[in-house]
Coordinates of C-alpha atoms and ligand atoms in Angstrom, one line a residue:
X1 CA 70.3 120.3 135.0
X2 CA 70.8 123.5 132.9
X3 CA 67.3 124.6 133.8
X4 CA 68.0 124.2 137.5
X5 CA 71.1 126.3 137.2
X6 CA 69.2 129.1 135.4
X7 CA 66.5 129.0 138.1
X8 CA 69.1 129.4 140.8
X9 CA 70.7 132.4 139.1
X10 CA 67.3 134.0 138.5
X11 CA 66.4 133.4 142.2
X12 CA 69.6 134.9 143.3
X13 CA 69.2 137.9 141.0
X14 CA 65.6 138.6 142.2
X15 CA 66.8 138.2 145.8
X16 CA 69.4 141.0 145.2
X17 CA 66.9 143.2 143.4
X18 CA 64.2 142.9 146.2
X19 CA 66.8 143.6 148.8
X20 CA 68.1 146.8 147.1
X21 CA 64.6 148.1 146.4
X22 CA 63.2 147.8 149.9
X23 CA 62.6 150.6 152.3
X24 CA 65.4 150.5 154.8
X25 CA 67.9 152.4 157.0
X26 CA 71.2 150.8 158.0
X27 CA 73.4 151.9 160.9
X28 CA 76.2 150.2 162.9
X29 CA 74.5 147.6 165.1
X30 CA 77.0 148.1 167.9
X31 CA 77.0 151.2 170.1
X32 CA 79.2 154.0 168.9
X33 CA 81.6 155.4 171.6
X34 CA 83.0 158.9 171.5
X35 CA 84.8 161.4 173.7
X36 CA 83.1 164.4 175.3
X37 CA 84.1 167.7 173.6
X38 CA 85.0 166.0 170.3
X39 CA 83.1 165.0 167.2
X40 CA 81.7 161.8 165.9
X41 CA 80.4 160.6 162.6
X42 CA 77.4 158.3 162.7
X43 CA 77.5 156.1 159.5
X44 CA 74.1 155.6 157.9
X45 CA 72.7 154.5 154.6
X46 CA 69.1 154.3 153.4
X47 CA 67.1 152.9 150.5
X48 CA 63.6 153.0 149.0
X49 CA 62.0 151.2 146.1
X50 CA 63.7 152.1 142.9
X51 CA 60.9 150.6 140.8
X52 CA 59.3 154.0 140.6
X53 CA 61.9 156.3 139.0
X54 CA 59.9 159.4 139.9
X55 CA 60.3 159.0 143.6
X56 CA 62.0 161.9 145.2
X57 CA 63.2 162.3 148.8
X58 CA 61.7 165.5 150.1
X59 CA 62.7 165.6 153.7
X60 CA 65.4 164.0 155.9
X61 CA 65.2 163.9 159.7
X62 CA 67.3 162.6 162.6
X63 CA 65.6 162.3 165.9
X64 CA 66.8 161.6 169.4
X65 CA 65.0 158.8 171.3
X66 CA 66.1 160.2 174.6
X67 CA 63.0 161.9 175.9
X68 CA 60.0 160.6 174.1
X69 CA 57.6 157.8 173.6
X70 CA 59.3 155.9 170.9
X71 CA 58.2 157.9 167.8
X72 CA 60.4 160.0 165.5
X73 CA 58.1 163.1 165.5
X74 CA 58.5 166.8 165.8
X75 CA 60.0 167.7 169.2
X76 CA 62.5 165.0 169.0
X77 CA 64.3 166.2 165.8
X78 CA 68.0 167.0 166.2
X79 CA 68.2 167.5 162.4
X80 CA 65.5 168.6 160.0
X81 CA 66.3 169.3 156.4
X82 CA 63.3 171.5 156.2
X83 CA 64.6 174.0 158.8
X84 CA 67.7 176.0 158.8
X85 CA 68.7 176.0 162.4
X86 CA 72.4 175.6 163.2
X87 CA 73.3 173.1 165.8
X88 CA 75.9 170.5 166.8
X89 CA 74.1 168.0 164.6
X90 CA 75.1 168.2 160.9
X91 CA 73.8 166.1 158.1
X92 CA 76.6 165.2 155.7
X93 CA 74.5 162.6 153.7
X94 CA 72.6 163.2 150.5
X95 CA 69.2 162.8 148.9
X96 CA 69.8 159.3 147.6
X97 CA 71.4 156.8 149.9
X98 CA 73.8 158.4 152.4
X99 CA 72.3 159.6 155.7
X100 CA 75.6 160.1 157.7
X101 CA 75.2 162.4 160.7
X102 CA 78.1 164.4 162.2
X103 CA 77.8 165.4 165.8
X104 CA 80.1 168.1 167.1
X105 CA 81.0 169.3 170.6
X106 CA 79.8 166.1 172.2
X107 CA 78.1 166.3 175.6
X108 CA 77.3 163.4 178.0
X109 CA 73.6 164.3 177.4
X110 CA 74.0 163.4 173.7
X111 CA 74.3 159.7 174.7
X112 CA 71.3 157.7 173.6
X113 CA 69.5 156.3 170.6
X114 CA 69.1 158.1 167.3
X115 CA 66.9 157.3 164.3
X116 CA 66.9 158.5 160.7
X117 CA 63.6 159.2 159.0
X118 CA 62.9 160.3 155.5
X119 CA 59.9 161.4 153.6
X120 CA 59.3 161.2 149.8
X121 CA 56.9 163.0 147.5
X122 CA 54.8 159.9 147.0
X123 CA 51.7 160.2 149.2
X124 CA 52.3 158.4 152.6
X125 CA 55.7 157.1 151.6
X126 CA 57.9 157.7 154.5
X127 CA 60.2 155.5 156.6
X128 CA 61.9 155.5 160.0
X129 CA 64.9 153.3 160.7
X130 CA 63.9 151.5 163.8
X131 CA 65.7 150.4 166.0
X132 CA 68.1 153.2 165.7
X133 CA 71.8 153.6 166.4
X134 CA 73.2 154.1 169.9
X135 CA 75.7 156.7 170.8
X136 CA 77.7 156.6 174.1
X137 CA 79.7 159.7 175.1
X138 CA 82.5 159.1 177.6
X139 CA 85.4 160.9 179.1
X140 CA 89.0 160.2 178.1
X141 CA 91.3 160.1 181.1
X142 CA 95.1 159.9 181.4
X143 CA 96.3 158.8 184.8
X144 CA 99.8 158.8 186.2
X145 CA 100.5 155.7 188.2
X146 CA 103.6 155.7 190.4
X147 CA 105.3 152.4 190.6
X148 CA 108.1 153.7 192.8
X149 CA 109.0 156.9 194.7
X150 CA 106.7 159.6 195.9
X151 CA 106.5 163.4 196.0
X152 CA 108.0 165.1 193.0
X153 CA 109.2 162.9 190.1
X154 CA 112.9 162.2 190.4
X155 CA 115.4 160.4 188.2
X156 CA 115.1 156.6 188.5
X157 CA 111.4 156.6 189.6
X158 CA 109.2 154.4 187.6
X159 CA 105.7 155.1 186.5
X160 CA 102.9 154.3 184.0
X161 CA 100.8 156.8 182.1
X162 CA 97.6 155.1 181.4
X163 CA 95.0 156.2 178.9
X164 CA 91.5 155.1 179.6
X165 CA 88.1 155.6 177.9
X166 CA 85.1 153.8 179.5
X167 CA 84.0 151.8 176.6
X168 CA 84.2 148.3 175.2
X169 CA 85.1 149.3 171.7
X170 CA 87.0 146.3 170.2
X171 CA 88.6 148.2 167.3
X172 CA 89.9 151.3 169.0
X173 CA 93.5 152.4 168.8
X174 CA 95.7 154.4 171.2
X175 CA 98.5 156.6 169.9
X176 CA 101.0 158.4 172.2
X177 CA 103.0 161.4 171.4
X178 CA 105.5 163.5 173.3
X179 CA 105.8 167.2 172.6
X180 CA 103.8 166.6 169.4
X181 CA 106.1 163.9 168.1
X182 CA 104.5 160.5 167.8
X183 CA 106.0 157.8 170.0
X184 CA 106.7 154.2 168.9
X185 CA 104.3 152.6 171.3
X186 CA 100.8 151.4 170.8
X187 CA 98.3 150.5 173.5
X188 CA 96.9 152.4 176.4
X189 CA 99.9 152.2 178.7
X190 CA 103.1 154.2 178.4
X191 CA 105.6 152.5 180.8
X192 CA 108.7 154.3 182.2
X193 CA 110.9 151.8 184.1
X194 CA 113.3 154.5 185.2
X195 CA 112.7 158.1 184.6
X196 CA 115.4 160.5 183.3
X197 CA 115.3 164.3 183.1
X198 CA 114.8 163.9 179.4
X199 CA 111.5 162.2 179.9
X200 CA 110.1 165.6 181.0
X201 CA 107.6 167.0 178.6
X202 CA 103.9 167.0 177.6
X203 CA 102.4 163.7 176.6
X204 CA 99.3 163.2 174.6
X205 CA 97.2 160.1 174.3
X206 CA 95.0 160.0 171.2
X207 CA 92.2 157.5 171.1
X208 CA 90.8 156.6 167.6
X209 CA 88.0 154.5 166.1
X210 CA 86.6 154.5 162.6
X211 CA 84.0 157.0 163.6
X212 CA 85.8 159.4 166.0
X213 CA 88.9 160.4 167.9
X214 CA 89.8 162.3 171.0
X215 CA 92.9 163.2 172.9
X216 CA 94.1 164.2 176.3
X217 CA 97.4 165.7 177.5
X218 CA 99.5 165.3 180.7
X219 CA 102.8 167.0 181.7
X220 CA 105.7 165.3 183.3
X221 CA 108.4 167.3 185.1
X222 CA 111.3 165.1 186.2
X223 CA 113.9 166.6 188.7
X224 CA 117.5 165.7 188.2
X225 CA 119.7 164.6 191.1
X226 CA 122.0 167.4 192.4
X227 CA 125.0 167.9 190.1
X228 CA 123.9 165.4 187.5
X229 CA 121.4 167.5 185.7
X230 CA 122.6 167.3 182.0
X231 CA 120.6 170.4 181.2
X232 CA 123.0 172.5 183.4
X233 CA 126.7 173.0 183.6
X234 CA 128.6 171.0 186.2
X235 CA 129.5 173.0 189.3
X236 CA 133.3 173.0 188.6
X237 CA 132.8 174.7 185.3
X238 CA 130.7 177.4 186.9
X239 CA 133.4 177.9 189.7
X240 CA 136.2 178.2 187.1
X241 CA 134.2 180.6 184.9
X242 CA 133.2 182.7 187.9
X243 CA 136.8 182.8 189.2
X244 CA 138.0 183.8 185.7
X245 CA 135.5 186.6 185.5
X246 CA 136.4 188.0 189.0
X247 CA 140.1 187.9 187.9
X248 CA 139.3 189.9 184.7
X249 CA 137.2 192.5 186.6
X250 CA 139.5 192.9 189.6
X251 CA 143.0 191.8 188.8
X252 CA 143.6 193.2 185.3
X253 CA 142.7 196.8 186.2
X254 CA 144.9 196.4 189.3
X255 CA 147.8 195.3 187.3
X256 CA 147.3 198.1 184.8
X257 CA 147.0 200.6 187.6
X258 CA 150.2 199.3 189.3
X259 CA 152.3 199.6 186.1
X260 CA 151.5 203.3 185.8
Ligands
NAG1 C1 106.9 158.6 200.8 O1 107.6 159.6 201.6 C2 107.5 159.5 203.0 C3 108.2 160.7 203.6 O2 108.3 161.7 202.8 C4 108.1 158.2 203.4 O3 107.9 158.0 204.8 C5 107.4 157.0 202.7 O4 108.1 155.8 203.1 C6 107.5 157.2 201.2 N1 106.8 156.1 200.6 C7 107.3 155.5 199.6 C8 106.4 154.4 199.0 O5 108.4 155.7 199.1
NAG2 C1 109.5 151.1 166.4 O1 109.2 149.7 166.8 C2 109.5 148.8 165.8 C3 109.1 147.4 166.3 O2 108.2 147.5 167.3 C4 111.0 148.8 165.5 O3 111.3 147.9 164.4 C5 111.4 150.2 165.0 O4 112.8 150.3 164.8 C6 111.0 151.2 166.1 N1 111.3 152.6 165.6 C7 111.9 153.5 166.4 C8 112.1 154.8 165.7 O5 112.2 153.3 167.5
NAG3 C1 102.6 149.4 184.2 O1 102.9 149.1 182.8 C2 103.5 147.8 182.6 C3 103.8 147.7 181.2 O2 102.8 148.0 180.3 C4 102.5 146.7 183.1 O3 103.0 145.4 182.9 C5 102.1 147.0 184.5 O4 101.1 146.0 184.9 C6 101.6 148.4 184.7 N1 101.4 148.6 186.2 C7 100.3 149.3 186.7 C8 100.2 149.4 188.1 O5 99.5 149.8 185.9
NAG4 C1 87.2 150.6 159.9 O1 87.5 151.1 158.6 C2 88.3 150.2 157.8 C3 88.7 150.9 156.5 O2 87.8 152.0 156.2 C4 87.5 149.0 157.5 O3 88.3 148.1 156.8 C5 87.1 148.3 158.9 O4 86.3 147.2 158.7 C6 86.4 149.3 159.7 N1 86.1 148.8 161.1 C7 84.9 148.8 161.6 C8 84.9 148.1 163.0 O5 84.0 149.3 161.1

């Protein structure tokens, strides 16, 4: 019984060891969605046999599988640790196990499959993580949906602001803010059952996932009904003040003149 136990433990241990000392590259297995114009971080980790302590990683490469025949070779590189070119593709990993790639200024054309490849100083010891990771660049849209009223927005009208990114990301999050102050709603829809003048302002929808975020703004201008605009003085105050002013300008000099 004891022997069996020991055997199991040894087996488990050796299983762990083989796994961690294999050649490998790990990325998210689901597509990564991101918003055009923003940045995304592509998580990636890699490993190689640690049995030889002298092994050194000499070159790291990321290639785009968009326009080629399925090999991670020279013209497909978007990042090459051996060259110093500046681009939207920035390696933020290391020489040991982290191969995370940051992509800035996302364009629709950046959508596609990417693979990480690394080369060591041991003759013919190189590895490409195949299949790669898929990036999907989408637009973030905020639409205004009128539920009542038409023409300019007026008090009492109802509407929805709907934030939409064409993707099927399960763990994304929508955050709304008004004039840069976060609102207490979550979800892609901001519902206004009856607008007031105070709802005027600029609204921002921010869409977030673990790898990226993006935002989009929309402005609302709500017209008050005549005489009920709380941002202005009521008509009667204006009339009284104007009358008072005319009295001061016209009547007082007249009185003073008459007394002379
Ligand atoms: C929109 O306005 C037009 C005239 O300005 C009116 O005829 C129409 O009924 C309005 N529609 C709605 C849904 O209020
Ligand atoms: C935000 O919403 C939560 C519940 O959804 C509520 O308990 C809290 O008071 C709200 N805060 C504000 C500032 O409205
Ligand atoms: C507007 O928003 C409300 C609340 O989120 C929702 O129930 C309704 O279906 C939305 N209507 C439209 C037309 O989007
Ligand atoms: C996102 O990140 C959190 C914390 O870092 C983690 O717990 C969660 O599993 C991640 N979600 C996904 C889908 O990767």
